[in-house]
PDB file of C-alpha atoms in Angstrom:
ATOM      1  CA  UNK A 709       0.000   0.000   0.000  1.00 82.00           C
ATOM      2  CA  UNK A 710       1.249   3.473  -0.849  1.00 86.00           C
ATOM      3  CA  UNK A 711       0.387   6.593   1.100  1.00 85.00           C
ATOM      4  CA  UNK A 712       0.857   9.972  -0.569  1.00 86.00           C
ATOM      5  CA  UNK A 713       1.641  13.101   1.411  1.00 86.00           C
ATOM      6  CA  UNK A 714      -0.401  16.272   1.014  1.00 86.00           C
ATOM      7  CA  UNK A 715       1.572  18.906  -0.893  1.00 85.00           C
ATOM      8  CA  UNK A 716       0.449  22.431  -1.806  1.00 82.00           C
ATOM      9  CA  UNK A 717      -0.247  23.084  -5.478  1.00 84.00           C
ATOM     10  CA  UNK A 718       1.961  25.644  -7.231  1.00 82.00           C
ATOM     11  CA  UNK A 719       0.031  28.729  -8.173  1.00 88.00           C
ATOM     12  CA  UNK A 720      -0.139  29.759 -11.825  1.00 89.00           C
ATOM     13  CA  UNK A 721       1.396  33.188 -11.233  1.00 92.00           C
ATOM     14  CA  UNK A 722       4.458  31.566  -9.641  1.00 88.00           C
ATOM     15  CA  UNK A 723       4.944  29.345 -12.698  1.00 89.00           C
ATOM     16  CA  UNK A 724       4.588  32.289 -15.077  1.00 92.00           C
ATOM     17  CA  UNK A 725       6.984  34.411 -13.012  1.00 93.00           C
ATOM     18  CA  UNK A 726       9.581  31.606 -12.989  1.00 91.00           C
ATOM     19  CA  UNK A 727       9.400  31.216 -16.771  1.00 92.00           C
ATOM     20  CA  UNK A 728       9.724  34.991 -17.263  1.00 93.00           C
ATOM     21  CA  UNK A 729      12.737  35.163 -14.931  1.00 92.00           C
ATOM     22  CA  UNK A 730      14.345  32.176 -16.675  1.00 91.00           C
ATOM     23  CA  UNK A 731      13.832  33.661 -20.136  1.00 92.00           C
ATOM     24  CA  UNK A 732      15.170  37.012 -18.936  1.00 92.00           C
ATOM     25  CA  UNK A 733      18.240  35.338 -17.436  1.00 90.00           C
ATOM     26  CA  UNK A 734      18.984  33.559 -20.732  1.00 91.00           C
ATOM     27  CA  UNK A 735      18.385  36.742 -22.767  1.00 92.00           C
ATOM     28  CA  UNK A 736      20.523  38.870 -20.435  1.00 90.00           C
ATOM     29  CA  UNK A 737      23.329  36.298 -20.552  1.00 90.00           C
ATOM     30  CA  UNK A 738      23.209  36.297 -24.357  1.00 89.00           C
ATOM     31  CA  UNK A 739      23.038  40.110 -24.641  1.00 91.00           C
ATOM     32  CA  UNK A 740      25.930  40.713 -22.247  1.00 89.00           C
ATOM     33  CA  UNK A 741      27.988  37.692 -23.368  1.00 87.00           C
ATOM     34  CA  UNK A 742      27.949  36.394 -19.794  1.00 85.00           C
ATOM     35  CA  UNK A 743      27.445  32.694 -20.509  1.00 86.00           C
ATOM     36  CA  UNK A 744      27.582  31.733 -16.850  1.00 85.00           C
ATOM     37  CA  UNK A 745      23.874  32.595 -16.382  1.00 86.00           C
ATOM     38  CA  UNK A 746      22.531  30.573 -19.320  1.00 89.00           C
ATOM     39  CA  UNK A 747      22.325  27.281 -17.348  1.00 90.00           C
ATOM     40  CA  UNK A 748      20.734  29.186 -14.457  1.00 89.00           C
ATOM     41  CA  UNK A 749      17.935  30.400 -16.718  1.00 89.00           C
ATOM     42  CA  UNK A 750      17.328  26.955 -18.201  1.00 90.00           C
ATOM     43  CA  UNK A 751      17.271  25.336 -14.752  1.00 90.00           C
ATOM     44  CA  UNK A 752      14.625  27.824 -13.577  1.00 90.00           C
ATOM     45  CA  UNK A 753      12.503  27.108 -16.643  1.00 89.00           C
ATOM     46  CA  UNK A 754      12.832  23.328 -16.165  1.00 87.00           C
ATOM     47  CA  UNK A 755      12.003  23.611 -12.466  1.00 87.00           C
ATOM     48  CA  UNK A 756       8.721  25.266 -13.415  1.00 87.00           C
ATOM     49  CA  UNK A 757       7.604  22.082 -15.149  1.00 86.00           C
ATOM     50  CA  UNK A 758       8.696  19.752 -12.354  1.00 87.00           C
ATOM     51  CA  UNK A 759       6.543  18.055  -9.736  1.00 87.00           C
ATOM     52  CA  UNK A 760       7.125  16.233  -6.478  1.00 88.00           C
ATOM     53  CA  UNK A 761       5.337  13.438  -4.633  1.00 90.00           C
ATOM     54  CA  UNK A 762       5.939  12.208  -1.115  1.00 89.00           C
ATOM     55  CA  UNK A 763       5.316   8.473  -0.793  1.00 89.00           C
ATOM     56  CA  UNK A 764       5.412   6.105   2.174  1.00 90.00           C
ATOM     57  CA  UNK A 765       5.220   2.472   1.075  1.00 89.00           C
ATOM     58  CA  UNK A 766       6.385  -1.032   1.942  1.00 88.00           C
ATOM     59  CA  UNK A 767       9.803  -0.205   0.453  1.00 89.00           C
ATOM     60  CA  UNK A 768      10.419   2.887   2.563  1.00 88.00           C
ATOM     61  CA  UNK A 769       9.990   6.630   2.525  1.00 90.00           C
ATOM     62  CA  UNK A 770      10.379   8.135  -0.933  1.00 90.00           C
ATOM     63  CA  UNK A 771      10.308  11.542  -2.562  1.00 91.00           C
ATOM     64  CA  UNK A 772       9.616  11.258  -6.285  1.00 92.00           C
ATOM     65  CA  UNK A 773      10.693  14.165  -8.469  1.00 91.00           C
ATOM     66  CA  UNK A 774       9.335  14.343 -12.003  1.00 91.00           C
ATOM     67  CA  UNK A 775      10.862  16.657 -14.602  1.00 87.00           C
ATOM     68  CA  UNK A 776       9.466  16.550 -18.147  1.00 83.00           C
ATOM     69  CA  UNK A 777       8.250  12.985 -17.664  1.00 83.00           C
ATOM     70  CA  UNK A 778      11.510  11.638 -16.194  1.00 90.00           C
ATOM     71  CA  UNK A 779      11.191  10.447 -12.597  1.00 91.00           C
ATOM     72  CA  UNK A 780      13.944  10.637  -9.946  1.00 91.00           C
ATOM     73  CA  UNK A 781      13.616   8.779  -6.638  1.00 91.00           C
ATOM     74  CA  UNK A 782      15.126   9.617  -3.271  1.00 89.00           C
ATOM     75  CA  UNK A 783      14.246   6.508  -1.264  1.00 91.00           C
ATOM     76  CA  UNK A 784      15.027   5.996   2.399  1.00 90.00           C
ATOM     77  CA  UNK A 785      14.694   2.356   3.401  1.00 91.00           C
ATOM     78  CA  UNK A 786      13.339   1.577   6.845  1.00 88.00           C
ATOM     79  CA  UNK A 787      16.760   0.390   8.022  1.00 89.00           C
ATOM     80  CA  UNK A 788      18.101   3.930   7.486  1.00 89.00           C
ATOM     81  CA  UNK A 789      15.371   5.705   9.463  1.00 89.00           C
ATOM     82  CA  UNK A 790      16.451   6.633  12.986  1.00 89.00           C
ATOM     83  CA  UNK A 791      13.489   8.553  14.435  1.00 88.00           C
ATOM     84  CA  UNK A 792       9.847   9.339  13.726  1.00 89.00           C
ATOM     85  CA  UNK A 793       7.760  12.053  15.347  1.00 90.00           C
ATOM     86  CA  UNK A 794       4.143  13.053  14.834  1.00 89.00           C
ATOM     87  CA  UNK A 795       2.673  16.532  15.181  1.00 86.00           C
ATOM     88  CA  UNK A 796      -1.112  16.694  15.349  1.00 83.00           C
ATOM     89  CA  UNK A 797      -1.216  20.338  16.312  1.00 82.00           C
ATOM     90  CA  UNK A 798       0.737  22.315  13.707  1.00 83.00           C
ATOM     91  CA  UNK A 799      -1.115  21.213  10.550  1.00 78.00           C
ATOM     92  CA  UNK A 800      -4.483  20.395  12.121  1.00 80.00           C
ATOM     93  CA  UNK A 801      -6.800  18.797  11.055  1.00 87.00           C
ATOM     94  CA  UNK A 802      -4.025  16.937   9.216  1.00 87.00           C
ATOM     95  CA  UNK A 803      -1.043  15.275  10.883  1.00 89.00           C
ATOM     96  CA  UNK A 804       2.624  15.998  10.263  1.00 89.00           C
ATOM     97  CA  UNK A 805       5.003  13.064  10.412  1.00 91.00           C
ATOM     98  CA  UNK A 806       8.683  13.938  10.786  1.00 91.00           C
ATOM     99  CA  UNK A 807      11.004  11.183   9.606  1.00 91.00           C
ATOM    100  CA  UNK A 808      14.691  11.485  10.493  1.00 91.00           C
ATOM    101  CA  UNK A 809      17.737   9.918   8.896  1.00 89.00           C
ATOM    102  CA  UNK A 810      20.797  11.191  10.710  1.00 83.00           C
ATOM    103  CA  UNK A 811      20.735  14.981  10.648  1.00 88.00           C
ATOM    104  CA  UNK A 812      18.200  15.112   7.810  1.00 90.00           C
ATOM    105  CA  UNK A 813      14.507  15.476   8.563  1.00 90.00           C
ATOM    106  CA  UNK A 814      11.612  15.043   6.131  1.00 90.00           C
ATOM    107  CA  UNK A 815       8.180  16.429   6.945  1.00 90.00           C
ATOM    108  CA  UNK A 816       5.160  14.658   5.491  1.00 90.00           C
ATOM    109  CA  UNK A 817       1.580  15.832   5.931  1.00 91.00           C
ATOM    110  CA  UNK A 818      -1.189  13.216   5.900  1.00 90.00           C
ATOM    111  CA  UNK A 819      -4.874  13.100   6.658  1.00 89.00           C
ATOM    112  CA  UNK A 820      -5.621  11.683  10.107  1.00 86.00           C
ATOM    113  CA  UNK A 821      -6.702   8.310   8.709  1.00 88.00           C
ATOM    114  CA  UNK A 822      -3.641   7.989   6.446  1.00 88.00           C
ATOM    115  CA  UNK A 823      -1.328   9.126   9.257  1.00 87.00           C
ATOM    116  CA  UNK A 824      -2.550   6.330  11.520  1.00 87.00           C
ATOM    117  CA  UNK A 825      -1.964   3.815   8.713  1.00 89.00           C
ATOM    118  CA  UNK A 826       1.523   5.223   8.044  1.00 88.00           C
ATOM    119  CA  UNK A 827       2.441   4.982  11.735  1.00 88.00           C
ATOM    120  CA  UNK A 828       1.220   1.377  11.798  1.00 88.00           C
ATOM    121  CA  UNK A 829       3.242   0.595   8.660  1.00 88.00           C
ATOM    122  CA  UNK A 830       6.418   2.142  10.097  1.00 88.00           C
ATOM    123  CA  UNK A 831       5.946   0.260  13.378  1.00 88.00           C
ATOM    124  CA  UNK A 832       5.474  -3.027  11.508  1.00 87.00           C
ATOM    125  CA  UNK A 833       8.558  -2.478   9.333  1.00 88.00           C
ATOM    126  CA  UNK A 834      10.746  -1.208  12.166  1.00 86.00           C
ATOM    127  CA  UNK A 835       9.363  -2.535  15.473  1.00 85.00           C
ATOM    128  CA  UNK A 836      12.199  -1.181  17.631  1.00 88.00           C
ATOM    129  CA  UNK A 837      11.481   2.464  16.730  1.00 84.00           C
ATOM    130  CA  UNK A 838       9.564   4.701  19.132  1.00 83.00           C
ATOM    131  CA  UNK A 839       7.158   7.113  17.499  1.00 82.00           C
ATOM    132  CA  UNK A 840       6.690  10.130  19.744  1.00 78.00           C
ATOM    133  CA  UNK A 841       4.510  13.230  19.578  1.00 80.00           C
ATOM    134  CA  UNK A 842       6.290  16.590  19.121  1.00 77.00           C
ATOM    135  CA  UNK A 843       6.420  18.537  22.397  1.00 72.00           C
ATOM    136  CA  UNK A 844       5.090  22.096  21.903  1.00 70.00           C
ATOM    137  CA  UNK A 845       5.780  23.307  25.464  1.00 71.00           C
ATOM    138  CA  UNK A 846       8.055  26.324  25.633  1.00 64.00           C
TER     139      UNK A 846
END
């Protein structure tokens, strides 16, 4: 079973602005013979047409990046995961699940029902891990 995290949709004006900035960067690099900024402009334009999915599955925790139909995976297997924390307060009514691998932390947002299933899946794949709630006391 795969569980997909909730990600915000990019707004249209942000996409248009990124394309305009990318085209301007390429044009400015060409006009001023400063070829260093040409790749920068193309990368901004390509990033506009990219998408990302957060997936928790039997294999592990994955972030799938898709650029022009080509998919890149950044999979963390359950053996690599060191800590898991939940936060039911910050993104209410949804639940944030923080998954740590060393010093790196990934934040996934799930509906309450999916979050409970994800926690059960993580506990079944890695029974020795303790899943704690984030402490908001200051």
